[in-house]
Amino acid sequence: MLKLAVMVSGGGTNLQAIIDAIEDGRIQNVCIETVISNNKNAFALKRAEKAGIPAKCISPKDYEDRDAFHDALLRVLEESGADLVVLAGCMVVIPEKIVRRYENRIINIHPSLIPSFCGKDQYGLKVHESVLARGVKVTGATVHFVDSGTDTGPIILQKAVEVRQGDTPELLQRRVMEEAEWVIMPRAIHLIASGKIQVTDGKVIEIQ
Ligand code: GRF
């Protein structure tokens, strides 16, 4: 059984996609041990509560400095016994000490086809604003392992989404979530839980 710790910051629709996929069998041999939010008002916490999943808020505001916050985060992750840390709409920059401790065991969902429209300042709605400003015809989402860079870790899965005439950032964000994020995040977790994902020379290989 693969134990997950899911880190959230906002609406929690990716968390909900994982919960639903476990429920309907698209993800097997996985258990969400804990949900951790840096934002006490995150609706994702309500989703966890409704699903009966232990959840807690670890907010940087409650610690005297960044280091203390990171130590608290690491402690909670270790106490959860998580095998895999899932960043699902998580806005916290994961510190080096946690990345090292969970090498190739932290995954993140980014709302573009990496390496396009990613890196510092490219998150949430800003990504879709950049996509529309550039006029690309195809965008999408990426699930990748987290390394010490920003959106630079080995790519696990990607899914393309069409950009339509008249799209607003909000319309595009919703389509990318519905057609890509909520599909590839559960699938990536299922593949990892099934032992089908291997990282070699910084590239992900799916074992058939
Ligand atoms: C999503 O677009 C996700 O790609 C980004 O944050 C947004 C909200 O995610 N990281 P969620 O609804 O909180 O899962």
XYZ file of N, CA and C and ligand atoms in Angstrom:
638
model
N 0.849 -1.189 0.000
C 0.000 0.000 0.000
C 0.888 1.243 0.000
N 0.733 2.099 -1.013
C 1.524 3.334 -1.067
C 0.835 4.409 -0.220
N 1.604 4.940 0.741
C 1.012 5.976 1.613
C 1.314 7.361 1.049
N 0.270 8.195 0.955
C 0.428 9.539 0.397
C 0.287 10.599 1.479
N 1.073 11.658 1.342
C 0.812 12.922 2.045
C 0.522 13.916 0.930
N -0.661 14.534 0.947
C -1.047 15.463 -0.118
C -0.970 16.888 0.424
N -0.188 17.722 -0.231
C -0.024 19.119 0.206
C -0.856 20.026 -0.683
N -1.638 20.904 -0.050
C -2.581 21.763 -0.764
C -2.437 23.218 -0.297
N -3.079 24.123 -1.067
C -3.080 25.540 -0.646
C -4.414 26.219 -0.912
N -5.211 25.572 -1.829
C -6.408 26.307 -2.279
C -7.640 25.440 -2.388
N -8.256 25.473 -3.560
C -9.561 24.840 -3.778
C -9.561 23.327 -3.622
N -8.391 22.693 -3.880
C -8.310 21.251 -3.671
C -8.978 20.399 -4.730
N -9.146 20.923 -5.943
C -9.793 20.102 -6.983
C -8.905 18.942 -7.396
N -7.578 19.131 -7.335
C -6.683 17.996 -7.645
C -6.729 16.962 -6.532
N -6.828 17.425 -5.290
C -7.016 16.479 -4.167
C -8.308 15.702 -4.378
N -9.353 16.407 -4.757
C -10.653 15.745 -4.982
C -10.541 14.716 -6.097
N -9.790 15.038 -7.130
C -9.602 14.088 -8.249
C -8.910 12.820 -7.759
N -7.968 12.970 -6.830
C -7.263 11.805 -6.268
C -8.218 10.987 -5.396
N -8.964 11.681 -4.542
C -9.945 10.999 -3.670
C -10.942 10.208 -4.517
N -11.470 10.861 -5.564
C -12.473 10.211 -6.433
C -11.875 9.015 -7.171
N -10.620 9.158 -7.607
C -9.971 8.068 -8.364
C -9.680 6.870 -7.464
N -9.387 7.108 -6.200
C -9.202 5.984 -5.253
C -10.548 5.293 -5.050
N -11.559 6.124 -4.929
C -12.929 5.636 -4.696
C -13.403 4.742 -5.851
N -13.106 5.175 -7.093
C -13.665 4.422 -8.234
C -12.676 3.412 -8.817
N -11.535 3.258 -8.148
C -10.620 2.177 -8.546
C -9.614 2.532 -9.616
N -9.618 3.782 -10.100
C -8.591 4.166 -11.085
C -7.212 4.237 -10.420
N -7.233 4.446 -9.114
C -5.972 4.357 -8.345
C -6.147 3.193 -7.372
N -5.168 2.255 -7.387
C -5.266 1.117 -6.450
C -4.020 1.068 -5.567
N -4.205 0.409 -4.425
C -3.098 0.218 -3.455
C -2.493 1.533 -2.969
N -3.369 2.499 -2.741
C -2.916 3.803 -2.267
C -3.804 4.243 -1.116
N -3.192 4.912 -0.141
C -3.983 5.467 0.973
C -3.472 6.880 1.255
N -4.402 7.842 1.312
C -4.009 9.210 1.685
C -3.930 9.263 3.208
N -2.698 9.332 3.718
C -2.500 9.330 5.187
C -2.827 10.682 5.803
N -2.489 11.741 5.032
C -2.698 13.090 5.577
C -2.794 14.129 4.459
N -3.511 15.191 4.753
C -3.551 16.357 3.859
C -2.959 17.513 4.665
N -2.030 18.221 4.053
C -1.357 19.327 4.753
C -1.558 20.604 3.938
N -2.068 21.649 4.598
C -2.267 22.923 3.900
C -1.456 24.010 4.597
N -0.913 24.918 3.812
C -0.216 26.085 4.405
C -1.207 27.225 4.650
N -2.475 26.989 4.194
C -3.520 28.023 4.256
C -4.722 27.457 5.032
N -4.981 28.064 6.183
C -6.044 27.481 7.047
C -7.434 27.617 6.416
N -7.547 28.512 5.433
C -8.858 28.721 4.792
C -9.026 27.908 3.505
N -8.064 27.081 3.218
C -8.130 26.315 1.955
C -9.360 25.416 1.949
N -10.159 25.512 0.861
C -11.339 24.633 0.762
C -10.903 23.173 0.685
N -9.668 22.957 0.273
C -9.137 21.581 0.219
C -9.240 20.907 1.586
N -9.123 21.681 2.664
C -9.219 21.092 4.013
C -10.628 20.559 4.269
N -11.627 21.266 3.694
C -13.017 20.814 3.856
C -13.218 19.508 3.067
N -12.582 19.442 1.899
C -12.686 18.222 1.088
C -12.077 17.029 1.836
N -10.961 17.270 2.503
C -10.305 16.188 3.265
C -11.209 15.745 4.406
N -11.767 16.740 5.097
C -12.645 16.431 6.245
C -13.832 15.578 5.784
N -14.422 15.986 4.651
C -15.603 15.270 4.122
C -15.242 13.826 3.758
N -13.985 13.659 3.325
C -13.550 12.305 2.919
C -12.977 11.523 4.102
N -13.000 12.140 5.296
C -12.517 11.442 6.497
C -11.004 11.278 6.526
N -10.314 12.202 5.854
C -8.837 12.124 5.811
C -8.264 13.104 6.829
N -7.339 12.631 7.695
C -6.710 13.554 8.657
C -6.046 14.706 7.924
N -6.277 15.913 8.408
C -5.709 17.084 7.733
C -5.181 18.064 8.760
N -4.172 18.805 8.368
C -3.669 19.835 9.286
C -3.139 21.026 8.499
N -3.115 22.149 9.196
C -2.588 23.360 8.574
C -1.212 23.640 9.189
N -0.216 23.718 8.341
C 1.133 24.095 8.789
C 1.444 25.401 8.060
N 1.230 26.502 8.770
C 1.361 27.807 8.121
C 2.663 28.494 8.510
N 3.367 29.075 7.555
C 4.612 29.787 7.891
C 4.370 30.906 8.914
N 3.103 31.406 8.920
C 2.772 32.497 9.856
C 2.904 32.054 11.322
N 2.832 30.730 11.544
C 2.855 30.224 12.924
C 4.268 29.908 13.409
N 5.285 30.252 12.586
C 6.666 29.902 12.978
C 7.549 31.142 12.919
N 8.555 31.147 13.789
C 9.345 32.395 13.907
C 10.159 32.686 12.651
N 10.491 31.635 11.932
C 11.196 31.907 10.660
C 10.978 30.737 9.691
N 11.488 30.922 8.480
C 11.263 29.954 7.393
C 11.818 28.580 7.766
N 12.971 28.594 8.420
C 13.621 27.330 8.783
C 12.743 26.512 9.732
N 12.183 27.203 10.726
C 11.309 26.537 11.713
C 10.081 25.956 11.014
N 9.556 26.715 10.033
C 8.398 26.239 9.257
C 8.785 24.966 8.482
N 9.947 25.017 7.839
C 10.401 23.850 7.061
C 10.603 22.635 7.965
N 11.180 22.875 9.155
C 11.394 21.751 10.095
C 10.062 21.137 10.515
N 9.080 22.005 10.758
C 7.747 21.513 11.164
C 7.116 20.702 10.038
N 7.267 21.183 8.810
C 6.727 20.493 7.637
C 7.381 19.118 7.498
N 8.702 19.077 7.633
C 9.423 17.809 7.503
C 8.984 16.838 8.588
N 8.806 17.371 9.784
C 8.393 16.506 10.921
C 7.020 15.896 10.656
N 6.100 16.704 10.181
C 4.739 16.215 9.907
C 4.764 15.171 8.790
N 5.574 15.422 7.768
C 5.676 14.454 6.671
C 6.229 13.134 7.179
N 7.297 13.200 7.967
C 7.905 11.968 8.491
C 6.946 11.228 9.410
N 6.247 11.986 10.249
C 5.288 11.346 11.182
C 4.139 10.668 10.413
N 3.836 11.190 9.230
C 2.716 10.614 8.468
C 3.089 9.247 7.881
N 4.390 8.987 7.784
C 4.827 7.713 7.193
C 4.650 7.678 5.681
N 4.465 8.848 5.106
C 4.207 8.915 3.649
C 5.377 8.342 2.849
N 5.000 7.566 1.815
C 6.009 7.078 0.862
C 6.161 8.090 -0.282
N 5.046 8.805 -0.567
C 5.020 9.737 -1.700
C 4.347 11.027 -1.242
N 4.986 12.146 -1.527
C 4.410 13.450 -1.210
C 3.832 14.023 -2.506
N 2.550 14.399 -2.474
C 1.869 14.884 -3.681
C 1.532 16.362 -3.510
N 2.111 17.217 -4.349
C 1.793 18.656 -4.308
C 0.618 18.875 -5.249
N -0.542 19.117 -4.659
C -1.792 19.235 -5.435
C -2.334 20.652 -5.290
N -1.891 21.526 -6.174
C -2.303 22.925 -6.042
C -1.613 23.557 -4.850
N -0.357 23.134 -4.621
C 0.402 23.591 -3.444
C 1.306 24.754 -3.850
N 1.221 25.834 -3.092
C 1.992 27.038 -3.426
C 3.247 27.168 -2.584
N 3.537 26.170 -1.769
C 4.738 26.229 -0.916
C 5.950 25.774 -1.742
N 7.033 26.550 -1.666
C 8.291 26.117 -2.298
C 8.925 25.081 -1.365
N 9.128 23.880 -1.874
C 9.646 22.792 -1.026
C 11.147 22.990 -0.833
N 11.601 23.089 0.430
C 13.015 23.370 0.682
C 13.909 22.185 0.370
N 15.153 22.479 0.093
C 16.164 21.491 -0.262
C 16.181 20.306 0.703
N 16.055 20.604 2.010
C 16.186 19.502 2.999
C 15.066 18.477 2.824
N 13.886 18.938 2.393
C 12.768 18.007 2.177
C 12.927 17.304 0.828
N 13.387 18.067 -0.184
C 13.612 17.455 -1.509
C 14.642 16.333 -1.379
N 15.698 16.572 -0.614
C 16.747 15.539 -0.443
C 16.198 14.311 0.287
N 15.405 14.603 1.323
C 14.849 13.509 2.152
C 13.879 12.638 1.351
N 13.205 13.276 0.372
C 12.200 12.549 -0.421
C 12.579 12.588 -1.904
N 13.831 12.229 -2.198
C 14.313 12.294 -3.589
C 13.479 11.389 -4.499
N 12.965 11.980 -5.572
C 12.073 11.270 -6.515
C 10.888 10.636 -5.810
N 10.445 11.273 -4.716
C 9.229 10.808 -3.991
C 8.327 11.979 -3.675
N 8.520 13.087 -4.432
C 7.610 14.228 -4.361
C 7.172 14.507 -5.795
N 5.846 14.578 -6.020
C 5.370 14.906 -7.370
C 4.524 16.179 -7.313
N 4.507 16.884 -8.425
C 3.801 18.171 -8.521
C 3.024 18.221 -9.826
N 1.897 18.932 -9.797
C 1.124 19.162 -11.012
C 1.319 20.622 -11.406
N 1.722 20.819 -12.675
C 1.897 22.195 -13.154
C 0.962 22.388 -14.354
N 0.252 23.521 -14.409
C -0.778 23.715 -15.439
C -0.255 24.238 -16.779
N 0.873 23.608 -17.245
C 1.324 23.889 -18.624
C 2.127 22.681 -19.098
N 2.518 22.716 -20.369
C 3.369 21.635 -20.899
C 4.817 22.064 -20.664
N 5.387 21.653 -19.532
C 6.773 21.996 -19.187
C 7.661 21.492 -20.336
N 8.670 22.251 -20.860
C 9.261 23.444 -20.231
C 8.639 24.779 -20.640
N 7.477 24.751 -21.278
C 6.827 26.041 -21.580
C 6.117 26.583 -20.344
N 6.132 27.891 -20.180
C 5.307 28.593 -19.183
C 5.449 27.986 -17.785
N 6.706 27.871 -17.350
C 6.926 27.349 -15.986
C 8.077 28.125 -15.362
N 8.439 27.752 -14.162
C 9.511 28.449 -13.454
C 8.954 29.521 -12.525
N 9.867 30.334 -12.004
C 9.450 31.335 -11.006
C 8.367 32.240 -11.608
N 7.413 32.656 -10.802
C 6.322 33.554 -11.214
C 5.353 32.934 -12.216
N 5.550 31.697 -12.607
C 4.579 31.038 -13.500
C 3.804 30.020 -12.677
N 2.695 30.476 -12.048
C 1.853 29.558 -11.276
C 0.410 30.034 -11.361
N -0.519 29.070 -11.083
C -1.945 29.439 -11.065
C -2.373 30.132 -12.358
N -3.185 31.182 -12.201
C -3.789 31.872 -13.350
C -2.730 32.537 -14.239
N -1.601 32.912 -13.634
C -0.532 33.597 -14.393
C -0.074 32.737 -15.567
N -0.065 31.425 -15.365
C 0.376 30.523 -16.437
C -0.543 30.692 -17.648
N -1.832 30.703 -17.390
C -2.809 30.786 -18.492
C -2.811 32.175 -19.128
N -2.533 33.188 -18.336
C -2.400 34.541 -18.904
C -1.222 34.583 -19.879
N -0.120 33.936 -19.486
C 1.065 33.910 -20.371
C 0.793 33.122 -21.647
N 0.070 32.026 -21.499
C -0.290 31.172 -22.656
C -1.094 31.995 -23.655
N -2.080 32.730 -23.161
C -2.945 33.531 -24.056
C -2.164 34.705 -24.633
N -1.279 35.289 -23.840
C -0.487 36.443 -24.327
C 0.447 36.005 -25.459
N 0.946 34.774 -25.371
C 1.891 34.267 -26.405
C 1.133 33.786 -27.627
N -0.155 33.430 -27.447
C -0.943 32.993 -28.604
C -0.692 31.562 -29.027
N -0.227 30.716 -28.094
C -0.030 29.303 -28.453
C -1.398 28.649 -28.680
N -1.396 27.584 -29.490
C -2.682 26.939 -29.839
C -2.951 25.688 -28.989
N -1.865 25.230 -28.331
C -1.993 24.040 -27.483
C -1.286 24.302 -26.156
N -1.964 23.986 -25.087
C -1.319 24.028 -23.767
C -1.622 22.688 -23.095
N -1.623 22.665 -21.757
C -1.907 21.384 -21.097
C -1.394 21.383 -19.674
N -1.081 20.197 -19.180
C -0.592 20.080 -17.798
C 0.500 19.018 -17.745
N 1.305 19.116 -16.691
C 2.443 18.211 -16.506
C 2.494 17.725 -15.060
N 2.720 16.449 -14.872
C 3.054 15.926 -13.536
C 4.543 15.573 -13.587
N 5.278 16.070 -12.612
C 6.737 15.827 -12.621
C 7.225 15.573 -11.192
N 8.366 14.931 -11.102
C 9.019 14.796 -9.797
C 9.611 16.152 -9.434
N 9.632 16.435 -8.152
C 10.176 17.709 -7.662
C 11.661 17.524 -7.347
N 12.462 18.422 -7.944
C 13.883 18.410 -7.576
C 14.189 19.778 -6.975
N 15.448 20.158 -6.891
C 15.765 21.409 -6.155
C 15.480 22.657 -6.992
N 15.099 22.434 -8.270
C 14.747 23.608 -9.102
C 13.258 23.909 -9.044
N 12.803 24.815 -9.897
C 11.367 25.142 -9.969
C 10.790 24.546 -11.261
N 9.952 23.529 -11.097
C 9.326 22.849 -12.258
C 10.376 22.234 -13.175
N 11.493 21.771 -12.602
C 12.605 21.241 -13.431
C 12.821 19.743 -13.268
N 12.053 19.092 -12.428
C 12.276 17.671 -12.164
C 11.816 16.776 -13.309
N 12.169 15.493 -13.258
C 11.798 14.535 -14.323
C 10.293 14.505 -14.566
N 9.937 14.564 -15.854
C 8.515 14.624 -16.247
C 7.921 13.215 -16.251
N 6.798 13.060 -15.586
C 6.140 11.743 -15.473
C 5.057 11.599 -16.543
N 4.112 12.545 -16.559
C 3.023 12.509 -17.554
C 2.708 13.931 -18.009
N 2.233 14.048 -19.254
C 1.728 15.325 -19.745
C 0.460 15.067 -20.547
N -0.419 16.078 -20.606
C -1.633 15.936 -21.421
C -1.928 17.290 -22.060
N -2.155 17.264 -23.385
C -2.367 18.501 -24.135
C -3.836 18.917 -24.098
N -4.036 20.227 -24.141
C -5.387 20.804 -24.155
C -5.410 21.919 -25.204
N -6.479 21.977 -26.003
C -6.587 22.977 -27.069
C -6.881 24.358 -26.470
N -6.228 25.377 -27.005
C -6.571 26.762 -26.641
C -7.610 27.222 -27.663
N -8.722 27.767 -27.185
C -9.813 28.127 -28.105
C -9.916 29.653 -28.290
N -10.435 30.050 -29.454
C -10.708 31.469 -29.730
C -11.585 32.023 -28.596
N -11.258 33.165 -28.093
C -12.122 33.785 -27.077
C -11.870 33.283 -25.670
N -10.889 32.380 -25.508
C -10.579 31.903 -24.154
C -10.162 33.052 -23.254
N -10.644 33.024 -22.031
C -10.098 33.911 -20.992
C -9.175 33.034 -20.134
N -8.299 33.656 -19.304
C -7.456 32.823 -18.426
C -8.284 31.876 -17.553
N -9.415 32.361 -17.095
C -10.261 31.543 -16.199
C -10.859 30.349 -16.962
N -11.344 30.604 -18.188
C -11.935 29.520 -18.991
C -10.871 28.475 -19.303
N -9.687 28.969 -19.664
C -8.595 28.052 -20.035
C -8.127 27.245 -18.817
N -8.034 27.927 -17.659
C -7.603 27.217 -16.443
C -8.557 26.060 -16.136
N -9.840 26.356 -16.277
C -10.851 25.333 -15.965
C -10.719 24.143 -16.928
N -10.519 24.454 -18.227
C -10.412 23.369 -19.221
C -9.156 22.539 -18.959
N -8.054 23.211 -18.604
C -6.801 22.477 -18.334
C -6.966 21.593 -17.103
N -7.675 22.118 -16.112
C -7.916 21.296 -14.906
C -8.759 20.077 -15.253
N -9.901 20.350 -15.936
C -10.854 19.259 -16.224
C -10.268 18.224 -17.175
N -9.639 18.691 -18.260
C -9.210 17.777 -19.329
C -7.808 17.210 -19.103
N -7.041 17.863 -18.236
C -5.652 17.386 -18.090
C -5.267 17.080 -16.642
N -5.314 18.100 -15.788
C -4.812 17.901 -14.416
C -5.505 16.751 -13.696
N -6.830 16.761 -13.745
C -7.594 15.773 -12.978
C -7.497 14.377 -13.595
N -6.886 14.280 -14.769
C -6.674 12.983 -15.436
C -5.272 12.465 -15.128
N -4.252 13.324 -15.317
C -2.876 12.814 -15.226
C -2.371 12.720 -13.777
N -2.941 13.526 -12.876
C -2.464 13.405 -11.485
C -2.825 12.023 -10.922
N -4.118 11.623 -10.997
C -4.447 10.266 -10.509
C -3.677 9.173 -11.255
N -3.529 9.351 -12.581
C -2.832 8.298 -13.356
C -1.372 8.174 -12.939
N -0.739 9.297 -12.681
C 0.677 9.265 -12.252
C 0.806 8.539 -10.912
N -0.109 8.828 -10.008
C -0.067 8.181 -8.680
C -0.282 6.680 -8.838
N -1.223 6.287 -9.706
C -1.489 4.856 -9.918
C -0.262 4.160 -10.505
N 0.391 4.807 -11.448
C 1.592 4.211 -12.072
C 2.712 4.043 -11.037
N 2.890 5.046 -10.187
C 3.938 4.957 -9.158
C 3.590 3.866 -8.156
N 2.308 3.826 -7.759
C 1.863 2.803 -6.783
C 2.003 1.400 -7.370
N 1.917 1.310 -8.695
C 2.022 0.006 -9.372
C 3.482 -0.337 -9.698
N 4.392 0.506 -9.270
C 5.825 0.235 -9.500
C 6.221 0.341 -10.959
N 5.451 1.124 -11.721
C 5.714 1.192 -13.162
C 6.538 2.409 -13.578
N 6.995 3.193 -12.608
C 7.738 4.404 -12.939
C 9.173 4.284 -12.428
N 10.092 4.555 -13.359
C 11.515 4.474 -13.020
C 12.191 5.747 -13.523
N 13.122 6.291 -12.770
C 13.852 7.488 -13.209
C 15.284 7.069 -13.534
N 15.681 7.294 -14.791
C 17.043 6.956 -15.224
C 17.625 8.159 -15.963
N 18.800 8.591 -15.506
C 19.448 9.781 -16.099
C 18.487 10.971 -16.197
N 17.722 11.147 -15.126
C 16.844 12.317 -15.060
C 15.624 12.225 -15.950
N 15.399 11.044 -16.533
C 14.205 10.877 -17.375
C 13.347 9.762 -16.810
N 12.036 9.939 -16.953
C 11.101 8.925 -16.433
C 10.842 7.871 -17.506
N 10.960 6.612 -17.075
C 10.608 5.500 -17.962
C 9.400 4.789 -17.368
N 8.364 4.570 -18.191
C 7.186 3.813 -17.726
C 7.432 2.347 -18.071
N 7.494 1.514 -17.014
C 7.750 0.082 -17.223
C 6.453 -0.580 -17.683
N 6.485 -1.244 -18.843
C 5.238 -1.836 -19.365
C 4.818 -3.064 -18.564
C -4.423 24.275 -10.421
O -4.491 24.949 -11.657
C -3.046 23.658 -10.266
O -2.443 23.327 -11.497
C -2.273 24.742 -9.638
O -3.170 25.296 -8.683
C -4.484 25.282 -9.259
C -5.517 24.958 -8.207
O -5.391 23.620 -7.862
N -1.042 24.259 -9.053
P -6.424 22.931 -6.799
O -7.815 23.187 -7.283
O -6.184 23.578 -5.448
O -6.049 21.481 -6.838
